[in-house]
Tab-separated table of C-alpha atoms and ligand atoms in Angstrom:
chain	number	residue	atom	x	y	z
J	1	MET	CA	0.129	-0.027	-0.084
J	2	GLY	CA	2.693	2.470	1.113
J	3	THR	CA	4.902	1.597	-2.095
J	4	ARG	CA	1.953	2.062	-4.513
J	5	MET	CA	0.978	5.473	-2.847
J	6	SER	CA	4.597	6.427	-3.361
J	7	LEU	CA	4.747	5.358	-7.104
J	8	SER	CA	1.540	7.284	-7.964
J	9	LEU	CA	3.127	10.305	-6.084
J	10	VAL	CA	6.320	10.088	-8.435
J	11	ARG	CA	3.941	9.712	-11.583
J	12	SER	CA	2.119	12.747	-10.548
J	13	LEU	CA	5.252	15.071	-10.658
J	14	GLY	CA	4.702	17.856	-13.151
J	15	LYS	CA	0.925	17.397	-13.207
J	16	PRO	CA	-1.042	20.551	-12.780
J	17	TRP	CA	-2.849	19.239	-9.442
J	18	PHE	CA	0.467	18.256	-8.081
J	19	PRO	CA	0.763	21.074	-5.662
J	20	ILE	CA	-2.574	20.131	-4.137
J	21	LEU	CA	-1.420	16.579	-3.689
J	22	LEU	CA	1.678	17.892	-1.915
J	23	VAL	CA	-0.259	19.841	0.483
J	24	LEU	CA	-2.502	16.997	1.184
J	25	TYR	CA	0.366	14.780	1.960
J	26	PHE	CA	1.722	16.978	4.628
J	27	LEU	CA	-1.758	17.337	6.406
J	28	PRO	CA	-1.734	15.367	9.626
J	29	GLY	CA	-3.170	11.954	9.127
J	30	CYS	CA	-2.747	11.784	5.280
J	31	ALA	CA	0.993	10.830	5.062
J	32	PRO	CA	1.712	7.032	5.253
J	33	GLU	CA	1.923	6.126	8.906
J	34	ARG	CA	5.258	6.022	10.505
J	35	THR	CA	5.999	3.136	12.932
J	36	ASP	CA	9.137	4.280	14.498
J	37	GLN	CA	7.293	6.505	17.037
J	38	PRO	CA	4.417	5.842	19.455
J	39	ALA	CA	1.167	7.182	18.040
J	40	THR	CA	0.325	8.861	21.479
J	41	PRO	CA	2.847	9.986	23.951
J	42	THR	CA	2.846	7.496	26.984
J	43	LYS	CA	1.839	9.073	30.342
J	44	THR	CA	3.696	7.565	33.222
J	45	LEU	CA	1.924	7.681	36.488
J	46	ALA	CA	4.027	8.596	39.611
J	47	PRO	CA	4.549	5.636	41.460
J	48	LEU	CA	2.364	4.794	44.329
J	49	PRO	CA	3.502	4.725	48.029
J	50	ALA	CA	4.177	1.309	49.221
J	51	THR	CA	1.101	-0.434	50.965
J	52	PRO	CA	1.762	-0.697	54.703
J	53	LEU	CA	1.769	-4.226	56.258
J	54	PHE	CA	-1.332	-5.371	57.765
J	55	ASP	CA	-0.502	-6.868	61.177
J	56	GLN	CA	-2.788	-9.891	61.796
J	57	ASP	CA	-1.741	-10.160	65.420
J	58	SER	CA	-2.847	-6.530	66.008
J	59	ALA	CA	-6.230	-7.257	64.168
J	60	TYR	CA	-6.647	-10.412	66.344
J	61	ALA	CA	-6.105	-8.349	69.578
J	62	PHE	CA	-8.678	-5.843	68.334
J	63	VAL	CA	-11.093	-8.683	67.961
J	64	ALA	CA	-10.391	-10.140	71.216
J	65	LYS	CA	-10.623	-6.882	73.019
J	66	GLN	CA	-14.214	-6.254	71.647
J	67	VAL	CA	-15.237	-9.871	72.713
J	68	SER	CA	-13.717	-9.181	76.134
J	69	PHE	CA	-16.329	-6.526	76.945
J	70	GLY	CA	-19.011	-9.066	76.604
J	71	PRO	CA	-21.847	-9.230	73.939
J	72	ARG	CA	-22.161	-5.621	72.479
J	73	VAL	CA	-25.892	-5.742	72.667
J	74	PRO	CA	-27.412	-2.246	71.890
J	75	GLY	CA	-28.490	-0.758	75.136
J	76	SER	CA	-26.236	-2.833	77.317
J	77	LYS	CA	-23.227	-1.757	79.494
J	78	ALA	CA	-20.864	-3.781	77.341
J	79	HIS	CA	-22.036	-1.933	74.084
J	80	GLN	CA	-21.502	1.345	75.902
J	81	GLN	CA	-18.071	0.456	77.129
J	82	CYS	CA	-16.881	-0.891	73.792
J	83	GLY	CA	-18.238	1.931	71.794
J	84	ASP	CA	-16.198	4.331	74.112
J	85	TRP	CA	-13.131	2.228	73.472
J	86	LEU	CA	-13.717	2.208	69.730
J	87	VAL	CA	-14.010	6.030	69.717
J	88	GLY	CA	-10.849	6.426	71.848
J	89	LYS	CA	-9.006	4.109	69.442
J	90	LEU	CA	-10.039	5.932	66.233
J	91	LYS	CA	-9.180	9.336	67.678
J	92	GLY	CA	-5.894	7.822	68.780
J	93	TYR	CA	-5.111	7.078	65.070
J	94	GLY	CA	-5.747	10.647	64.127
J	95	ALA	CA	-9.371	10.502	62.888
J	96	GLU	CA	-12.047	12.878	63.162
J	97	VAL	CA	-14.843	11.008	64.836
J	98	ILE	CA	-18.625	11.566	64.295
J	99	GLU	CA	-20.902	9.698	66.616
J	100	GLN	CA	-24.353	9.561	65.277
J	101	THR	CA	-26.806	8.707	68.010
J	102	GLY	CA	-30.597	8.112	67.752
J	103	GLN	CA	-33.363	5.689	68.337
J	104	VAL	CA	-34.532	2.881	66.187
J	105	SER	CA	-37.569	0.312	66.529
J	106	VAL	CA	-36.622	-3.158	66.173
J	107	TYR	CA	-39.082	-5.945	64.885
J	108	THR	CA	-40.646	-6.405	68.447
J	109	GLY	CA	-41.660	-2.701	68.364
J	110	GLN	CA	-39.172	-2.202	71.082
J	111	LYS	CA	-37.237	1.290	70.795
J	112	ILE	CA	-33.662	0.916	71.308
J	113	PRO	CA	-30.745	3.558	71.329
J	114	LEU	CA	-28.357	3.560	68.366
J	115	ARG	CA	-24.664	4.773	67.992
J	116	ASN	CA	-23.131	4.749	64.607
J	117	ILE	CA	-19.369	5.612	64.866
J	118	MET	CA	-17.710	7.274	61.873
J	119	ALA	CA	-13.876	7.942	61.802
J	120	ARG	CA	-12.666	10.373	58.906
J	121	TRP	CA	-9.155	10.882	57.768
J	122	ASN	CA	-8.702	13.938	55.461
J	123	PRO	CA	-12.467	15.169	56.071
J	124	GLU	CA	-12.070	18.045	53.522
J	125	ALA	CA	-11.485	15.991	50.628
J	126	LYS	CA	-14.532	15.403	48.510
J	127	ASP	CA	-13.276	12.236	46.828
J	128	ARG	CA	-13.684	9.528	49.408
J	129	ILE	CA	-13.693	5.711	50.102
J	130	LEU	CA	-15.964	4.237	52.664
J	131	LEU	CA	-15.034	1.158	54.556
J	132	PHE	CA	-17.518	-0.480	56.962
J	133	ALA	CA	-18.688	-3.158	59.423
J	134	HIS	CA	-21.210	-3.445	62.114
J	135	TRP	CA	-19.966	-3.306	65.776
J	136	ASP	CA	-23.160	-4.557	67.568
J	137	THR	CA	-23.818	-8.024	68.704
J	138	ARG	CA	-27.009	-10.220	68.059
J	139	PRO	CA	-29.012	-10.135	71.290
J	140	PHE	CA	-29.950	-13.935	70.969
J	141	ALA	CA	-28.705	-17.244	69.313
J	142	ASP	CA	-31.596	-18.234	67.447
J	143	LYS	CA	-29.653	-20.649	65.358
J	144	ASP	CA	-28.460	-22.621	68.202
J	145	ASP	CA	-29.875	-25.595	70.035
J	146	GLU	CA	-29.133	-24.354	73.579
J	147	ARG	CA	-29.441	-21.022	75.239
J	148	ARG	CA	-31.304	-19.327	72.544
J	149	ASN	CA	-32.334	-16.455	74.386
J	150	GLU	CA	-28.677	-15.337	75.537
J	151	PRO	CA	-26.655	-13.171	73.299
J	152	ILE	CA	-23.662	-14.564	71.385
J	153	ASP	CA	-20.076	-13.435	71.645
J	154	GLY	CA	-20.127	-12.315	67.981
J	155	ALA	CA	-16.238	-12.787	67.482
J	156	ASN	CA	-16.929	-13.277	63.835
J	157	ASP	CA	-20.291	-11.584	63.418
J	158	GLY	CA	-19.317	-8.181	64.054
J	159	ALA	CA	-15.972	-8.110	65.990
J	160	SER	CA	-13.887	-9.514	62.908
J	161	GLY	CA	-14.574	-6.778	60.504
J	162	VAL	CA	-14.236	-4.186	63.169
J	163	GLY	CA	-10.713	-5.552	64.192
J	164	GLN	CA	-9.602	-5.552	60.659
J	165	LEU	CA	-10.934	-1.976	60.083
J	166	LEU	CA	-9.048	-0.760	63.257
J	167	GLU	CA	-5.876	-2.262	61.987
J	168	ILE	CA	-6.358	-0.534	58.781
J	169	ALA	CA	-7.097	2.776	60.936
J	170	ARG	CA	-3.783	2.432	62.509
J	171	HIS	CA	-2.182	3.078	59.236
J	172	MET	CA	-4.472	5.698	57.931
J	173	ALA	CA	-2.661	8.812	59.356
J	174	GLY	CA	0.277	7.712	56.926
J	175	LYS	CA	-1.700	7.959	53.885
J	176	GLN	CA	-0.904	11.271	52.220
J	177	HIS	CA	-2.020	10.300	48.697
J	178	GLY	CA	-5.426	9.540	47.044
J	179	PRO	CA	-8.900	10.092	48.394
J	180	GLY	CA	-9.955	10.621	51.977
J	181	VAL	CA	-10.973	7.639	53.923
J	182	ASP	CA	-14.010	7.041	56.173
J	183	ILE	CA	-14.309	4.081	58.525
J	184	LEU	CA	-18.120	3.674	59.544
J	185	LEU	CA	-18.861	1.329	62.275
J	186	THR	CA	-22.458	0.731	62.140
J	187	ASP	CA	-24.692	-0.123	64.993
J	188	VAL	CA	-28.074	-2.356	65.222
J	189	GLU	CA	-27.135	-4.376	62.268
J	190	ASP	CA	-27.923	-7.809	63.977
J	191	TYR	CA	-31.360	-7.176	65.571
J	192	GLY	CA	-33.254	-8.673	62.767
J	193	GLN	CA	-36.292	-10.673	62.872
J	194	PRO	CA	-35.460	-14.491	63.462
J	195	SER	CA	-36.599	-16.468	60.312
J	196	GLY	CA	-36.444	-19.976	58.958
J	197	THR	CA	-33.068	-21.416	57.541
J	198	MET	CA	-33.954	-20.279	53.915
J	199	GLY	CA	-33.523	-16.657	54.574
J	200	MET	CA	-36.290	-13.823	54.750
J	201	ASP	CA	-39.665	-12.761	53.493
J	202	GLU	CA	-40.515	-9.127	52.342
J	203	ASN	CA	-41.491	-7.974	55.822
J	204	SER	CA	-38.361	-9.277	57.645
J	205	VAL	CA	-35.857	-7.928	55.176
J	206	ASP	CA	-35.979	-4.249	56.612
J	207	THR	CA	-35.626	-5.402	60.322
J	208	TRP	CA	-31.870	-5.937	59.691
J	209	ALA	CA	-29.022	-3.077	59.143
J	210	LEU	CA	-31.112	-0.562	61.126
J	211	GLY	CA	-27.832	1.580	61.910
J	212	ALA	CA	-26.880	1.723	58.193
J	213	GLN	CA	-30.580	2.557	57.279
J	214	TYR	CA	-30.393	5.338	59.746
J	215	PHE	CA	-26.942	6.552	58.443
J	216	ALA	CA	-27.966	6.178	54.772
J	217	LYS	CA	-31.382	8.145	55.349
J	218	ASN	CA	-29.781	10.853	57.490
J	219	PRO	CA	-26.076	11.100	56.572
J	220	PRO	CA	-24.454	13.130	59.463
J	221	VAL	CA	-22.322	14.799	56.648
J	222	PRO	CA	-24.803	16.491	54.397
J	223	GLY	CA	-24.571	15.283	50.881
J	224	TYR	CA	-22.114	12.453	51.898
J	225	SER	CA	-20.658	10.364	49.096
J	226	ALA	CA	-17.857	8.188	48.121
J	227	ARG	CA	-16.234	6.447	45.200
J	228	PHE	CA	-17.123	3.206	46.577
J	229	GLY	CA	-17.779	1.209	49.702
J	230	ILE	CA	-16.400	-2.033	51.241
J	231	LEU	CA	-18.425	-3.863	53.839
J	232	LEU	CA	-16.705	-6.407	56.086
J	233	ASP	CA	-19.126	-9.077	57.511
J	234	MET	CA	-17.973	-12.347	59.187
J	235	THR	CA	-14.368	-11.956	57.640
J	236	GLY	CA	-12.395	-13.764	60.411
J	237	ALA	CA	-13.230	-17.527	60.613
J	238	ARG	CA	-10.671	-20.118	59.983
J	239	ASP	CA	-10.520	-21.362	56.505
J	240	ALA	CA	-13.392	-18.837	55.498
J	241	LEU	CA	-14.100	-18.511	51.592
J	242	PHE	CA	-15.468	-15.345	50.189
J	243	TYR	CA	-17.582	-15.578	46.922
J	244	ARG	CA	-18.642	-12.603	44.965
J	245	GLU	CA	-21.938	-11.677	46.828
J	246	SER	CA	-25.014	-11.615	44.513
J	247	LEU	CA	-26.537	-8.333	45.795
J	248	SER	CA	-23.270	-6.635	45.371
J	249	MET	CA	-22.915	-7.916	42.033
J	250	GLN	CA	-26.151	-6.672	41.056
J	251	MET	CA	-25.680	-3.251	42.618
J	252	ALA	CA	-21.824	-2.609	42.449
J	253	PRO	CA	-20.183	-4.975	40.000
J	254	ALA	CA	-17.110	-2.689	39.418
J	255	ILE	CA	-15.853	-2.582	42.902
J	256	VAL	CA	-16.588	-6.328	43.384
J	257	ASN	CA	-14.234	-6.914	40.313
J	258	ARG	CA	-11.635	-4.677	41.747
J	259	ILE	CA	-11.449	-6.624	45.071
J	260	TRP	CA	-11.540	-10.185	43.574
J	261	LYS	CA	-9.016	-9.274	40.873
J	262	THR	CA	-6.650	-7.570	43.485
J	263	ALA	CA	-7.066	-10.586	45.765
J	264	ALA	CA	-6.259	-12.984	42.678
J	265	SER	CA	-3.234	-10.874	41.815
J	266	MET	CA	-1.976	-11.056	45.644
J	267	GLY	CA	-2.174	-14.983	45.452
J	268	HIS	CA	-5.406	-15.166	47.395
J	269	GLY	CA	-7.584	-16.623	44.656
J	270	ASP	CA	-8.015	-19.602	46.712
J	271	ARG	CA	-10.053	-17.702	49.298
J	272	PHE	CA	-11.609	-15.118	47.062
J	273	ILE	CA	-13.527	-17.401	44.752
J	274	ASN	CA	-14.296	-15.964	41.485
J	275	GLU	CA	-18.030	-17.198	41.418
J	276	THR	CA	-21.204	-15.478	42.383
J	277	LYS	CA	-23.541	-16.867	45.111
J	278	TYR	CA	-26.939	-15.790	46.141
J	279	PHE	CA	-26.971	-16.199	49.960
J	280	VAL	CA	-27.193	-12.878	51.597
J	281	GLY	CA	-30.968	-11.660	52.028
J	282	THR	CA	-29.775	-8.140	53.049
J	283	ASP	CA	-26.812	-6.286	54.761
J	284	ASP	CA	-25.479	-2.902	55.556
J	285	HIS	CA	-24.351	-2.485	52.049
J	286	VAL	CA	-28.075	-2.571	50.715
J	287	PRO	CA	-29.160	0.890	52.322
J	288	ILE	CA	-25.658	2.405	51.412
J	289	ASN	CA	-26.124	1.515	47.719
J	290	ARG	CA	-29.964	2.185	47.784
J	291	TYR	CA	-30.163	5.678	49.378
J	292	LEU	CA	-26.627	7.228	49.141
J	293	ARG	CA	-25.893	5.589	45.813
J	294	ILE	CA	-22.503	4.668	46.940
J	295	PRO	CA	-21.649	1.601	44.828
J	296	SER	CA	-20.712	-0.752	47.766
J	297	THR	CA	-19.898	-4.435	48.076
J	298	ASP	CA	-20.269	-7.000	50.773
J	299	ILE	CA	-17.062	-9.281	51.672
J	300	ILE	CA	-18.908	-11.817	53.740
J	301	GLN	CA	-18.177	-15.562	54.291
J	302	TYR	CA	-20.066	-18.278	52.183
J	303	ASP	CA	-19.882	-21.817	53.258
J	304	PRO	CA	-20.360	-24.441	50.271
J	305	GLY	CA	-21.377	-26.927	52.962
J	306	THR	CA	-24.245	-24.976	54.353
J	307	LYS	CA	-24.850	-22.983	51.267
J	308	GLY	CA	-24.907	-19.963	53.425
J	309	PHE	CA	-23.056	-18.556	56.405
J	310	GLY	CA	-20.744	-20.529	58.574
J	311	THR	CA	-22.149	-23.183	61.081
J	312	HIS	CA	-21.288	-20.999	63.908
J	313	TRP	CA	-23.625	-18.225	62.624
J	314	HIS	CA	-25.974	-16.860	65.122
J	315	THR	CA	-24.897	-19.594	67.643
J	316	HIS	CA	-22.626	-19.694	70.624
J	317	GLU	CA	-19.955	-21.199	68.579
J	318	ASP	CA	-19.364	-17.728	67.323
J	319	ASN	CA	-16.570	-17.247	69.575
J	320	MET	CA	-12.840	-16.570	69.676
J	321	GLU	CA	-12.072	-20.210	68.804
J	322	VAL	CA	-13.416	-19.762	65.164
J	323	ILE	CA	-11.186	-16.645	64.747
J	324	ASP	CA	-8.080	-17.138	62.723
J	325	LYS	CA	-5.169	-14.958	62.105
J	326	GLU	CA	-4.483	-16.019	58.545
J	327	THR	CA	-8.141	-15.193	57.411
J	328	LEU	CA	-7.835	-11.848	59.226
J	329	ARG	CA	-4.558	-11.080	57.417
J	330	ILE	CA	-5.765	-12.157	53.977
J	331	VAL	CA	-9.024	-10.109	53.938
J	332	GLY	CA	-7.078	-7.122	55.674
J	333	ARG	CA	-4.325	-6.899	53.235
J	334	VAL	CA	-6.556	-7.207	50.217
J	335	VAL	CA	-8.722	-4.368	51.367
J	336	LEU	CA	-5.832	-2.241	52.489
J	337	GLU	CA	-4.291	-2.767	48.955
J	338	VAL	CA	-7.327	-1.602	47.286
J	339	VAL	CA	-7.388	1.380	49.279
J	340	TRP	CA	-3.831	2.314	48.886
J	341	GLN	CA	-4.175	1.852	45.170
J	342	GLU	CA	-6.565	4.490	44.680
J	343	ARG	CA	-5.077	7.859	43.211
L	1	AHN	C1	-29.107	-12.405	56.532
L	1	AHN	O1	-28.938	-12.567	55.316
L	1	AHN	C2	-30.252	-13.106	57.189
L	1	AHN	N1	-28.529	-11.622	57.195
L	1	AHN	C3	-27.281	-10.857	56.712
L	1	AHN	C4	-26.959	-9.912	57.679
L	1	AHN	C5	-26.245	-10.362	58.605
L	1	AHN	C6	-26.665	-10.855	59.850
L	1	AHN	N2	-24.938	-10.332	58.834
L	1	AHN	C7	-24.543	-10.723	59.931
L	1	AHN	N3	-25.435	-11.123	60.620
L	2	ZN	ZN1	-25.638	-11.584	62.601
C-alpha cells in the first residue's frame, strides 16, 4: 500500500494538480503512517507509596478486645463501654470521629438506642472511600440448640470486620495520597427478625441493618458520598471462603471486580473465589447503595457446606475459637491494597 502510494506520487510529478497533492500529503493523518514513534505520547503515572503491612496479630487483639467487653448488645453496658473504647482508638489514630446517636424500633416494636461511629481521615477531601462493618452483637442465639435467648459473643459476626478496620485505621494517618477515607462502624445491624433457614420474607428484610439504614437516610455529613464502599461482615473465621456476593454484583459489580482481581493478583484466589453466590438476604451495603448511591460490596463468608453462612452463625460457637489470624490477614491486606491503590 505504502509503495503504491509513493509510486503514484512520483507519476504525478509535473501534473497541474500536483501542488494540491503535495499539500494533502503533509496534512496530519494523510501521510503514510510511521512506525518508529508511538502514536500517542505515553503518560507515566507517579509510583504509588508502598502499601503498609497489615498486622494480623494486631487485628486479632482488636477482635479479642471487643469480645472481652461481653456481647455488644445495643443498650447494654458492654455496648456502651466497647463503643467508648472504639471511639478512643479511632481518635488515637488521628481520625475526626462523628458519633451519630438516635433511636430505632426493632421488629418487636421495642425502641432501642443507636450509636453509629464514623471515623474520617482528610475530611475536607470531596473524593472518598467508605469502609464499614457492624459493631453490635446479636442479642440472641436463634440458630443454636441451647441458650437460644442469650446473646452471642459475635467474635466473627461483628468483631472480626471491626478488628480488621481498626488495624487499617492504625495506618491511615500515614496515607498522604489519594482520596480521603471514612471508616463507619454501624450499630444495630444484627437485631433482625429471626426466620427460617432459607432466609427472609419481604417484611423481615428491613428489620436488619437498622444503623446503616438510619445513616443512609440521615447522613451526618450533608450530601455524603464516596467513590465506593466496602463492607466487611464475618471476615475472620478459620478457612473462610469469600464468593462474589450476588446483591453486590447487582448493585456494584465494578468494585466487586476490583477486589476479587486484586485478591487473585496477591495470590489469594483460593480464598476469594471468582464465582457469584446468592445467599445474603440483606446487609449494611444495601441501604448504602440504595439511599446514598455509593456502589458498595459485601465481603462476607460463604460456606459451600451450608450453602449460606458458617455453621457458627448466630450460635454460641461464634466465639474467639473460630477466629483465625490467617483469614484476618488475607482479607485485611486485600482491602488495604485496594485502598492504597486509589489515586
Ligand atoms: C441475612 O442475610 C439473614 N443476614 C445478613 C445480615 C447479617 C446478619 N450479617 C450478619 N448477621
Ligand atoms: Zn448476624
